[in-house]
Amino acid sequence: MPALWTVLTVVLGTWPAEALIFHLNESEYQRMPPLFGLDDYQVCLSEPGGLYCLARLDLYAEPDNQLMRMIQEYSAVVSKHYNHTALDRGICVRRTCADYVGNRTLNRTELEEAISACVNHEILRQYGLKAHLSRLYYCDGPGGNTIDNADVLDWCVAGICAAFITASILGTLYDYVLNFYHEDEKQRGNKYLLSFSAIRNWQWLVTADHGDPRLERLKGFHGARSITNVLIVFGHSISLMGAGFIDSPHTFENTYEQTPYRIIYNGLTIVQVFFVMSGFLFVYNYLIRTEKTKASWKAIPVIMLIRWWRLTPSYAVMVAFTATWLRFLGTGPLWNLYVTSGVVADCRTYWWHHLLFIHNYFPNDKFCAVQSWHIAVDTQLFFVGLLVYVLTRKVARQVMLGILLVLGIVLPALQVWFYDLDGMMLLAPEFLRTMESDTFHYLHVYGHTNLAGYVVGMICGELIYRWQTDGHKITHSLYTKGLWLVVPAIIALLYSGQGFYADGERASLPVRMVYASTNRLVLALIAAFGFIGVVMKSKTILRHLMEWRGWLVPSRLSYSVFLLHFNFIFLLLGLKTSMSPVSYYYMALWHLGITALSYIVAVPFFLLVEAPLNRLMKNILTNFSHLSSNGEVQLPKQEKTQFSRC
Ligand SMILES: *[C@@H]1O[C@H](CO)[C@@H](O)[C@H](O)[C@H]1NC(C)=O
Ligand SMILES: *[C@@H]1O[C@H](CO)[C@@H](O)[C@H](O)[C@H]1NC(C)=O
Ligand SMILES: *[C@@H]1O[C@H](CO)[C@@H](O)[C@H](O)[C@H]1NC(C)=O
Ligand SMILES: *[C@@H]1O[C@H](CO)[C@@H](O)[C@H](O)[C@H]1NC(C)=O
């Protein structure tokens, strides 16, 4: 049979694809050198002249080495295996490599050679393979990697934080005194200072908006936003396990064989729910606000500025903190890798990309506020949507929406074709380890590849606005029954991507292209279907669940939580001193811990930074509009529901 197969493939002109190994049993797996290793950090540095180095080593061997071939064939299954030819090691140099180093002082080149020779010797002895040092990340001397001296930047950021706290204290005291002496003159007083009052901001946090009944209909979005946010934090917590330095990489790789995990790993598409929500909110609010006064093109910069101001201050404070004080919060063998040279260094270099919301187009920025790519996408799509809505009317607008939708379907497919990407973002182990993935950078996070969800949201907003204006109601029982299917349908869609993890050759290019262009669209359509039900007040459990009063506060905090949670992940990664365990319960625990911590820290963050600056902006703009009063720009009455909020 094999001979026949070879003959056939030669005749047909296709050689069998490179052999792949999809599964190894435990005993075979143990034949490979362990992927990760960490010598004891504290003990190492407490010794005289202690030196601890973190290194990446590449395995190599003679071409006919059977074990090496096995490792390569196993690692070639990139969707669910680590690259086992690259090892990460934390090495206590004076101990582990005593024979090569002794107690000489070495310069960098000598040190690299010594470590390379030392590890090579060990791997050769135990596994019969050779290893050479491909990257020496850093070495920590006796002091560890604690940083004692803050620089100018650090003190600037500290000053800004202190200013926020002072302003809040002053504002709160002022508010308190004002309330005490003039009980019925609450409107008096300096409203700029009152923007900082924690009392008022707290009230704002816990009180539902009252106003235009059409905007009140959107309260179901609080539920959708909170749930999606918690799910996203959950997805990100996986990187605590996947990033490496785990005691059993095999167990982690085996999770890719289980259906529940595959659904979770495919869950990155969930973010489309946010885009649908954003597109919807933008159009719906826009149409309501421009009922009386039409917006002209002159409004575009002002609206963009309002949006920028609403999103940026809290974001900037988070990035500034990450770029400065985060690195003082801990130490450990991996602290430098994940925190100081990882997220902190990237935030120092690329902070201004973040403030302009263009960082999703810069793949070099791997770690700084990774999660916020979707805020950038949202801003870019918002700009596109705004251009379409301000500059076109009626038929032209519909044509433009149609064109954008077609682009949203075609562009992801083209992107897959140009860069030979996967059909969807696969949360592959090696991506979690290195944060490098072409599919992530060239398909997942670009603005133009996420157009479809946003446009579906915009069309949905247009439809609902019209139905409400016409007094149209959705009472058809088929529709209300259909709403039951929203959640199962989303799960089914996520499940559909599991084929990309199946054993076998990589899916063919056309399949990947079709999947890339349709899966976001389908998820967006399902989400839009659900939103229509919620906003049109269909009588279903789904709506009641989404409109539950308890979602209000988590939903208001969701932006802060979204900004903050990733730093906890980096913190936990950097604080590791030994291999962490792989198990469902640990993952659940980490997720709950990170979610809880993020929400707890989000409350002061919201009261001190996000809410005051939003209200300050609103007050300034109100004044500004009194002065100019050209009536062109309708100012937000309640910024909570103003446009989209991620
Ligand atoms: C693992 O697989 C190898 C080769 O397939 C086989 O020889 C060995 O007996 C297996 N070990 C166990 C414990 O099943
Ligand atoms: C694994 O890593 C090595 C060295 O870093 C690299 O040469 C190789 O291409 C990688 N293998 C895969 C399948 O990515
Ligand atoms: C290290 O240096 C000390 C003196 O500086 C010497 O006494 C000792 O023997 C040396 N140890 C080794 C392993 O070379
Ligand atoms: C390190 O030391 C070796 C030998 O002592 C010397 O040849 C080499 O130039 C040094 N390298 C650097 C970068 O100083």
XYZ file of C-alpha atoms and ligand atoms in Angstrom:
702
model
C 0.000 0.000 0.000
C 2.595 2.624 0.928
C 4.474 1.856 -2.281
C 1.314 2.293 -4.302
C 0.696 5.598 -2.551
C 4.177 6.837 -3.410
C 3.758 5.811 -7.024
C 0.399 7.514 -7.186
C 1.675 10.752 -5.744
C 4.652 10.752 -8.073
C 2.365 10.138 -11.034
C -0.043 12.813 -9.949
C 2.821 15.146 -9.315
C 2.052 15.798 -5.676
C 4.475 14.632 -3.095
C 3.001 13.597 0.202
C 2.934 16.524 2.530
C 5.668 16.633 5.104
C 4.898 13.978 7.667
C 3.132 15.294 10.729
C 2.759 13.751 14.134
C -0.534 14.658 15.742
C -0.346 12.630 18.922
C 2.351 11.222 21.119
C 1.760 9.054 24.107
C 3.282 10.111 27.367
C 6.335 7.875 27.160
C 7.226 9.113 23.695
C 6.556 12.683 24.757
C 9.056 12.347 27.571
C 11.758 11.505 25.056
C 11.761 15.143 24.008
C 13.753 17.600 26.111
C 11.403 19.606 28.337
C 10.224 22.841 26.760
C 10.593 24.954 29.846
C 12.878 24.928 32.804
C 13.433 27.309 35.690
C 16.202 26.964 38.234
C 15.481 28.328 41.677
C 15.761 32.099 41.510
C 16.038 33.125 45.144
C 18.635 30.525 46.019
C 20.664 31.353 42.943
C 20.843 35.066 43.598
C 21.574 34.687 47.275
C 24.876 32.986 46.476
C 27.973 35.150 46.123
C 28.312 36.280 42.531
C 24.922 34.731 41.765
C 23.924 35.049 38.137
C 20.576 34.023 36.700
C 20.060 34.013 32.938
C 16.974 33.456 30.848
C 17.787 31.891 27.511
C 16.164 30.439 24.441
C 17.889 27.434 22.901
C 17.351 25.790 19.553
C 17.722 22.055 19.180
C 19.516 20.564 16.231
C 20.993 17.215 15.263
C 22.419 15.197 12.396
C 19.924 14.872 9.532
C 19.291 11.196 10.248
C 18.559 11.674 13.925
C 15.267 9.917 14.520
C 14.313 11.783 17.715
C 14.968 15.135 16.079
C 12.741 14.168 13.180
C 9.996 13.234 15.616
C 10.309 16.580 17.386
C 10.134 18.471 14.127
C 7.153 16.534 12.868
C 5.369 17.008 16.151
C 6.145 20.738 16.248
C 4.981 21.206 12.681
C 1.377 20.805 13.826
C 1.332 24.479 14.681
C -2.362 24.734 15.457
C -2.100 22.757 18.665
C 1.508 22.057 19.550
C 4.316 24.165 20.852
C 7.473 24.430 18.839
C 9.509 21.843 20.686
C 12.720 22.680 18.888
C 12.927 25.930 20.842
C 13.442 25.607 24.590
C 13.136 28.325 27.208
C 15.358 27.999 30.227
C 15.995 30.002 33.339
C 19.535 29.018 34.314
C 21.397 29.601 37.531
C 24.733 30.034 35.822
C 27.144 29.582 38.735
C 25.400 26.409 39.817
C 24.092 24.674 36.714
C 27.020 25.671 34.540
C 29.705 25.671 37.239
C 32.049 23.602 35.077
C 31.921 26.171 32.309
C 31.933 29.370 34.305
C 33.618 28.717 37.601
C 33.901 31.993 39.395
C 35.417 34.001 36.598
C 33.737 37.208 35.555
C 32.643 36.913 31.958
C 31.696 39.419 29.326
C 28.541 38.916 27.305
C 30.079 36.900 24.480
C 31.881 34.573 26.840
C 28.760 34.143 28.914
C 26.703 33.227 25.853
C 29.303 30.700 24.786
C 29.463 29.213 28.252
C 25.701 28.839 28.558
C 25.446 27.389 25.078
C 28.153 24.837 25.764
C 26.745 23.983 29.165
C 23.188 23.357 27.998
C 24.413 21.569 24.909
C 26.394 19.219 27.082
C 23.401 18.458 29.256
C 20.998 17.901 26.335
C 23.531 15.769 24.509
C 24.071 13.606 27.558
C 20.396 13.109 28.317
C 18.723 13.171 24.915
C 21.433 12.746 22.310
C 20.553 16.080 20.699
C 22.541 19.277 20.330
C 21.426 22.714 21.395
C 22.718 26.180 20.752
C 21.806 29.411 22.351
C 19.589 31.396 19.999
C 18.781 34.217 22.341
C 20.018 35.318 25.723
C 17.109 37.414 26.970
C 18.888 38.842 30.007
C 20.858 37.965 33.100
C 20.054 39.064 36.624
C 22.845 39.689 39.074
C 22.741 39.442 42.877
C 20.323 42.353 43.259
C 17.719 40.537 41.165
C 15.878 42.726 38.732
C 14.310 45.109 41.166
C 14.617 48.641 39.931
C 15.292 51.180 42.642
C 15.628 54.446 40.848
C 12.630 56.021 39.213
C 13.342 58.307 36.256
C 11.816 61.628 35.273
C 9.008 59.971 33.354
C 8.045 57.923 36.394
C 7.807 61.026 38.533
C 5.766 62.855 35.912
C 3.242 60.048 35.874
C 3.240 59.939 39.656
C 2.570 63.685 39.629
C -0.366 63.235 37.276
C -1.830 60.483 39.441
C -1.400 62.652 42.521
C -3.137 65.483 40.703
C -6.132 63.260 39.987
C -6.349 62.195 43.599
C -6.013 65.771 44.870
C -8.620 67.030 42.439
C -10.964 64.306 43.546
C -10.487 65.081 47.222
C -11.005 68.780 46.649
C -14.022 68.186 44.446
C -15.587 65.837 46.951
C -15.033 68.202 49.873
C -16.404 71.085 47.862
C -19.456 69.063 46.928
C -19.939 67.991 50.522
C -19.706 71.514 51.863
C -21.995 72.776 49.140
C -24.594 70.149 49.957
C -24.278 70.858 53.635
C -24.881 74.578 53.456
C -27.069 74.998 50.428
C -29.278 71.993 50.377
C -31.592 73.186 47.673
C -29.005 74.942 45.539
C -27.291 71.898 44.186
C -26.839 73.426 40.812
C -24.725 76.238 42.179
C -21.025 75.999 42.481
C -18.131 75.570 40.132
C -19.139 72.760 37.877
C -15.591 72.082 36.733
C -14.522 71.340 40.251
C -17.702 69.397 40.844
C -16.830 67.113 37.937
C -14.229 65.623 40.221
C -16.592 65.030 43.103
C -16.508 61.343 43.950
C -20.009 61.626 45.410
C -21.508 62.745 42.124
C -19.470 60.329 40.103
C -20.609 57.505 42.329
C -24.211 58.535 41.808
C -23.590 58.616 38.117
C -22.132 55.117 38.267
C -25.138 53.581 39.974
C -28.042 55.544 38.511
C -29.711 54.553 35.283
C -30.099 57.154 32.558
C -33.479 58.749 32.171
C -34.256 60.702 29.130
C -35.323 59.944 25.634
C -37.403 56.746 25.856
C -35.744 55.566 22.696
C -32.376 55.687 24.393
C -33.804 53.986 27.454
C -34.661 51.082 25.246
C -30.985 50.392 24.952
C -30.653 49.289 28.534
C -30.464 45.689 27.355
C -27.029 46.570 26.060
C -25.756 46.755 29.610
C -26.213 43.011 29.932
C -24.701 42.195 26.570
C -21.723 44.442 27.256
C -21.051 43.043 30.725
C -21.311 39.426 29.639
C -19.102 39.918 26.600
C -16.576 41.748 28.726
C -16.331 38.938 31.273
C -15.983 36.416 28.457
C -13.174 38.438 26.932
C -11.321 38.566 30.251
C -11.775 34.811 30.416
C -10.267 34.375 26.990
C -7.295 36.490 27.944
C -6.712 34.537 31.153
C -5.844 31.527 29.009
C -2.551 33.197 28.193
C -1.520 32.642 31.813
C -1.354 28.984 30.940
C -0.382 29.153 27.309
C 2.445 31.662 27.659
C 4.675 28.933 28.926
C 6.638 27.905 31.987
C 3.972 25.361 32.806
C 4.705 22.055 34.416
C 2.993 20.007 31.765
C 2.971 21.369 28.225
C 1.592 18.023 27.116
C -1.539 18.474 29.197
C -1.962 21.926 27.746
C -1.546 20.653 24.204
C -4.078 17.950 24.924
C -6.710 20.550 25.756
C -6.753 21.273 22.030
C -8.305 17.834 21.547
C -11.309 18.588 23.727
C -14.446 20.161 22.365
C -15.182 22.607 25.230
C -11.671 23.978 25.000
C -11.832 24.214 21.231
C -14.953 26.330 21.569
C -13.124 28.570 24.026
C -10.058 28.835 21.807
C -12.281 29.843 18.899
C -13.956 32.424 21.058
C -11.923 35.336 19.754
C -14.644 35.985 17.217
C -16.916 37.013 20.095
C -15.459 40.483 19.840
C -17.671 40.983 16.793
C -20.546 41.438 19.243
C -18.865 44.666 20.304
C -18.519 45.853 16.745
C -22.185 45.167 16.031
C -23.127 47.010 19.188
C -20.896 49.950 18.270
C -22.181 50.226 14.730
C -25.723 49.998 15.959
C -25.317 52.604 18.692
C -23.562 54.977 16.360
C -26.310 54.966 13.732
C -29.187 54.883 16.187
C -27.859 57.833 18.179
C -26.835 59.686 15.083
C -30.293 59.443 13.579
C -31.973 60.541 16.809
C -29.594 63.469 17.272
C -29.832 64.748 13.743
C -33.619 64.763 13.662
C -33.788 68.490 14.345
C -30.505 69.762 13.015
C -28.658 68.104 10.223
C -24.982 67.558 10.755
C -22.670 69.067 8.191
C -19.164 67.955 7.357
C -17.883 70.571 9.789
C -19.236 68.418 12.587
C -16.915 65.534 11.771
C -13.805 66.821 13.562
C -15.838 67.851 16.591
C -17.558 64.498 16.867
C -14.259 62.698 16.456
C -12.766 64.922 19.134
C -15.601 64.165 21.538
C -15.144 60.494 20.977
C -11.383 60.734 21.321
C -11.707 62.599 24.562
C -14.211 60.129 25.957
C -11.937 57.147 25.286
C -8.478 58.584 25.649
C -7.874 60.014 29.146
C -8.454 56.764 31.037
C -6.611 54.872 28.335
C -3.686 57.291 28.531
C -3.505 56.994 32.299
C -3.443 53.209 31.991
C -0.710 53.249 29.326
C 1.290 55.807 31.315
C 1.101 53.707 34.437
C 2.073 50.603 32.480
C 5.025 52.374 30.940
C 6.310 53.540 34.294
C 5.254 52.204 37.678
C 4.218 48.739 36.632
C 7.823 47.612 36.536
C 8.324 48.406 40.216
C 5.557 46.101 41.335
C 7.470 42.856 41.487
C 10.465 40.776 40.685
C 11.261 37.241 39.668
C 13.017 35.207 37.009
C 10.414 36.087 34.386
C 9.695 39.649 35.488
C 12.043 41.168 32.971
C 10.760 38.988 30.135
C 7.061 39.716 30.514
C 7.004 43.043 32.299
C 10.112 45.202 32.026
C 11.205 44.234 28.512
C 7.723 43.154 27.486
C 4.748 45.292 28.200
C 6.620 48.202 29.797
C 9.164 48.560 26.999
C 6.484 48.370 24.308
C 4.352 50.951 26.045
C 7.354 53.267 26.330
C 8.091 52.979 22.640
C 4.638 52.892 21.140
C 2.468 54.908 23.530
C 1.624 57.522 20.935
C 0.271 54.890 18.523
C -2.179 54.060 21.232
C -3.250 57.625 21.806
C -3.954 58.002 18.103
C -5.737 54.642 17.934
C -3.621 53.320 15.106
C -1.615 50.718 16.994
C -3.458 47.772 15.459
C -1.610 48.499 12.228
C 1.816 48.120 13.877
C 2.691 44.456 14.444
C 5.937 45.317 16.241
C 4.005 46.523 19.243
C 3.296 43.109 20.652
C 2.540 43.604 24.309
C 1.441 47.145 25.133
C -2.300 47.069 25.840
C -2.708 44.052 23.566
C -6.388 43.862 24.303
C -7.125 47.392 23.141
C -6.730 46.679 19.444
C -10.468 46.558 19.248
C -10.820 50.073 20.636
C -8.580 51.197 17.791
C -10.613 49.229 15.263
C -13.782 50.625 16.742
C -12.489 54.170 16.393
C -11.376 53.620 12.808
C -14.714 52.084 11.846
C -16.548 54.825 13.681
C -14.717 57.341 11.540
C -15.683 55.495 8.361
C -19.283 55.254 9.516
C -19.365 58.922 10.411
C -18.046 59.922 6.995
C -20.716 57.852 5.299
C -23.506 59.220 7.433
C -22.530 62.848 7.338
C -21.626 63.014 3.679
C -24.357 60.907 2.107
C -28.125 60.820 2.202
C -30.832 58.317 1.378
C -29.971 56.201 -1.646
C -26.300 57.163 -1.701
C -26.073 56.120 1.929
C -27.627 52.736 1.219
C -25.280 52.212 -1.690
C -22.309 53.122 0.499
C -23.438 50.723 3.227
C -23.780 48.021 0.588
C -20.285 48.717 -0.703
C -18.851 48.644 2.803
C -20.579 45.357 3.531
C -19.164 43.812 0.379
C -15.722 45.130 1.300
C -16.158 43.672 4.765
C -16.747 40.275 3.188
C -14.067 40.461 0.491
C -11.181 42.072 2.369
C -10.638 39.306 4.964
C -10.531 36.743 2.163
C -7.967 38.815 0.256
C -5.911 39.213 3.373
C -5.871 35.425 3.855
C -4.848 35.026 0.251
C -2.013 37.576 0.328
C -0.450 36.413 3.561
C -1.463 32.732 3.497
C -3.282 33.023 6.802
C -5.611 30.752 8.730
C -9.353 31.037 8.264
C -9.732 32.403 11.744
C -7.556 33.432 14.633
C -6.377 30.142 16.131
C -5.301 30.502 19.715
C -2.331 28.266 18.997
C 0.127 27.456 21.805
C 3.026 29.093 20.051
C 1.020 32.295 19.617
C 0.364 32.420 23.341
C 4.039 31.808 23.951
C 5.519 34.408 21.617
C 2.555 36.632 20.694
C 3.555 36.210 17.098
C 0.985 35.145 14.582
C 0.437 36.392 11.078
C -3.258 35.674 11.345
C -3.480 37.816 14.440
C -1.587 40.738 12.983
C -2.844 40.672 9.413
C -6.396 39.449 9.814
C -7.684 39.646 13.328
C -6.764 43.146 14.444
C -6.910 45.252 11.298
C -9.699 47.763 10.991
C -10.652 46.948 7.437
C -10.957 43.223 8.095
C -13.539 43.853 10.807
C -15.765 46.024 8.678
C -18.530 43.452 8.262
C -19.618 43.352 11.900
C -19.713 47.114 12.168
C -21.717 47.526 8.978
C -24.203 44.882 10.091
C -24.582 46.879 13.292
C -25.100 50.088 11.323
C -27.766 48.523 9.121
C -29.422 47.153 12.223
C -29.485 50.646 13.768
C -31.014 52.088 10.620
C -33.731 49.407 10.562
C -34.638 49.774 14.218
C -34.784 53.536 13.963
C -37.163 53.279 11.027
C -39.331 50.638 12.650
C -39.678 52.745 15.739
C -40.520 55.838 13.742
C -43.200 53.873 11.897
C -44.501 52.354 15.135
C -43.698 48.913 13.830
C -43.615 46.112 16.392
C -42.032 42.727 16.209
C -44.479 40.356 17.749
C -44.245 37.473 15.368
C -43.969 34.396 17.518
C -41.435 32.865 15.164
C -39.121 35.788 15.872
C -39.515 35.636 19.631
C -38.948 31.894 19.541
C -35.920 32.449 17.360
C -34.339 34.572 20.047
C -33.892 31.447 22.121
C -31.464 30.308 19.502
C -29.090 33.271 19.732
C -26.782 31.812 22.354
C -26.797 28.245 20.963
C -26.172 29.635 17.494
C -23.122 31.576 18.682
C -21.765 28.456 20.364
C -22.435 26.423 17.230
C -20.580 28.974 15.143
C -17.588 28.869 17.470
C -17.755 25.103 17.299
C -17.646 25.217 13.512
C -14.099 26.542 13.674
C -12.908 23.443 15.471
C -12.149 21.811 12.137
C -9.026 23.951 11.977
C -7.641 22.010 14.939
C -8.481 18.606 13.509
C -5.785 16.104 12.607
C -4.889 16.275 8.975
C -3.485 18.697 6.517
C -4.065 22.387 6.836
C -7.358 23.484 5.311
C -7.003 24.499 1.682
C -6.714 28.153 0.756
C -10.257 28.540 -0.659
C -11.761 27.009 2.477
C -9.767 29.342 4.673
C -10.712 32.330 2.536
C -14.401 31.521 2.618
C -14.338 30.885 6.334
C -12.471 34.110 7.037
C -14.953 36.177 5.120
C -18.105 34.539 6.444
C -17.585 33.662 10.077
C -17.493 37.257 11.306
C -20.469 38.104 9.165
C -22.502 35.191 10.499
C -21.643 35.998 14.096
C -22.546 39.622 13.464
C -25.886 38.618 11.967
C -26.698 36.423 14.959
C -25.780 39.226 17.347
C -27.809 41.723 15.336
C -30.784 39.379 15.447
C -30.498 39.289 19.229
C -30.088 43.053 19.558
C -33.166 43.698 17.440
C -35.158 41.496 19.785
C -33.794 43.252 22.845
C -34.322 46.777 21.552
C -37.704 46.095 19.999
C -38.864 44.759 23.348
C -39.721 41.276 22.295
C -41.213 39.398 25.172
C -38.488 36.954 25.882
C -36.319 35.780 28.688
C -33.294 36.952 26.739
C -34.458 40.533 26.909
C -35.363 40.343 30.587
C -32.017 38.811 31.327
C -30.188 41.524 29.437
C -32.211 44.314 31.022
C -31.642 43.167 34.570
C -30.869 46.169 36.730
C -27.736 44.525 38.147
C -25.892 44.811 34.849
C -25.799 48.581 35.073
C -22.721 48.988 37.254
C -20.595 46.258 35.620
C -21.514 47.711 32.269
C -20.476 51.220 33.279
C -17.217 49.841 34.605
C -16.599 47.730 31.543
C -14.273 50.168 29.825
C -12.098 50.494 32.917
C -12.103 46.746 33.447
C -11.244 46.187 29.852
C -8.293 48.543 30.098
C -7.000 47.222 33.387
C -7.321 43.465 33.299
C -4.404 42.697 31.013
C -1.914 44.244 33.381
C -2.920 41.723 36.011
C -2.151 38.982 33.541
C 1.315 40.393 32.879
C 1.812 40.818 36.583
C 0.941 37.179 37.268
C 3.135 36.011 34.397
C 6.070 38.069 35.583
C 5.724 36.984 39.195
C 6.008 33.273 38.398
C 8.979 31.707 40.108
C 8.239 28.129 39.218
C 6.256 26.208 36.661
C 2.535 26.712 37.008
C 0.085 23.839 36.880
C -2.246 23.188 33.980
C -5.804 22.467 34.960
C -9.320 23.616 34.443
C -9.701 24.654 38.063
C -6.604 26.787 38.095
C -7.776 28.459 34.955
C -11.187 29.112 36.510
C -9.500 30.451 39.617
C -7.201 32.755 37.665
C -10.079 34.002 35.624
C -12.254 34.712 38.647
C -9.327 36.354 40.401
C -8.436 38.579 37.487
C -12.060 39.523 36.893
C -12.614 40.333 40.554
C -9.383 42.322 40.855
C -10.130 44.250 37.685
C -13.617 45.192 38.860
C -12.343 46.195 42.288
C -9.585 48.397 40.868
C -11.944 49.690 38.209
C -14.149 51.409 40.805
C -11.520 53.904 42.032
C -10.179 54.183 38.503
C -13.628 55.101 37.274
C -14.265 57.562 40.091
C -10.863 59.223 39.914
C -10.133 59.238 36.201
C -12.783 58.125 33.784
C -15.891 59.794 35.154
C -14.339 63.169 36.140
C -12.705 63.684 32.776
C -15.834 62.741 30.892
C -17.892 65.188 32.869
C -15.238 67.849 32.589
C -15.303 67.479 28.816
C -19.055 67.698 28.798
C -18.990 70.898 30.852
C -16.337 72.479 28.682
C -18.239 71.587 25.542
C -21.487 72.952 26.910
C -19.758 76.248 27.570
C -18.114 76.182 24.199
C -21.406 75.613 22.440
C -22.941 78.585 24.294
C -20.178 80.729 22.911
C -20.255 79.515 19.352
C -23.907 78.413 19.260
C -23.956 77.710 15.574
C -26.228 74.796 16.321
C -24.423 72.518 13.998
C -23.231 70.015 16.483
C -25.660 68.410 18.833
C -23.894 67.865 22.047
C -24.280 64.664 23.942
C -26.894 64.876 26.642
C -25.820 61.690 28.271
C -22.481 60.482 27.204
C -23.323 57.058 28.585
C -25.358 56.198 25.567
C -23.647 58.599 23.286
C -22.390 56.719 20.307
C -20.726 53.496 20.911
C -18.947 52.579 23.983
C -16.754 49.571 23.835
C 3.726 4.662 23.005
O 3.810 4.546 21.594
C 4.911 3.768 21.141
C 4.971 3.810 19.624
O 3.753 4.093 19.087
C 4.748 2.329 21.669
O 5.862 1.569 21.267
C 4.683 2.373 23.184
O 4.422 1.081 23.683
C 3.565 3.315 23.639
N 3.643 3.413 25.074
C 2.563 3.305 25.859
C 2.798 3.455 27.321
O 1.469 3.116 25.410
C 10.556 26.260 15.609
O 11.583 27.112 16.043
C 12.756 27.029 15.254
C 13.819 27.863 15.906
O 13.333 28.981 16.530
C 12.461 27.496 13.848
O 13.602 27.420 13.039
C 11.364 26.595 13.280
O 10.986 27.045 12.005
C 10.161 26.570 14.181
N 9.248 25.555 13.713
C 7.985 25.810 13.402
C 7.167 24.663 12.961
O 7.521 26.928 13.477
C 36.798 31.020 43.385
O 37.649 32.069 43.792
C 38.182 31.917 45.094
C 39.039 33.102 45.411
O 38.617 34.249 44.785
C 38.973 30.623 45.208
O 39.408 30.447 46.516
C 38.100 29.461 44.803
O 38.872 28.264 44.778
C 37.508 29.670 43.437
N 36.588 28.617 43.144
C 36.631 27.950 41.988
C 35.592 26.897 41.802
O 37.415 28.209 41.103
C 35.134 39.164 25.774
O 36.310 38.560 26.235
C 37.033 37.868 25.227
C 38.220 37.154 25.862
O 38.485 37.615 27.132
C 37.521 38.851 24.171
O 38.198 38.189 23.151
C 36.296 39.543 23.584
O 36.676 40.551 22.680
C 35.431 40.160 24.678
N 34.229 40.666 24.079
C 33.705 41.826 24.388
C 32.459 42.199 23.682
O 34.241 42.576 25.158
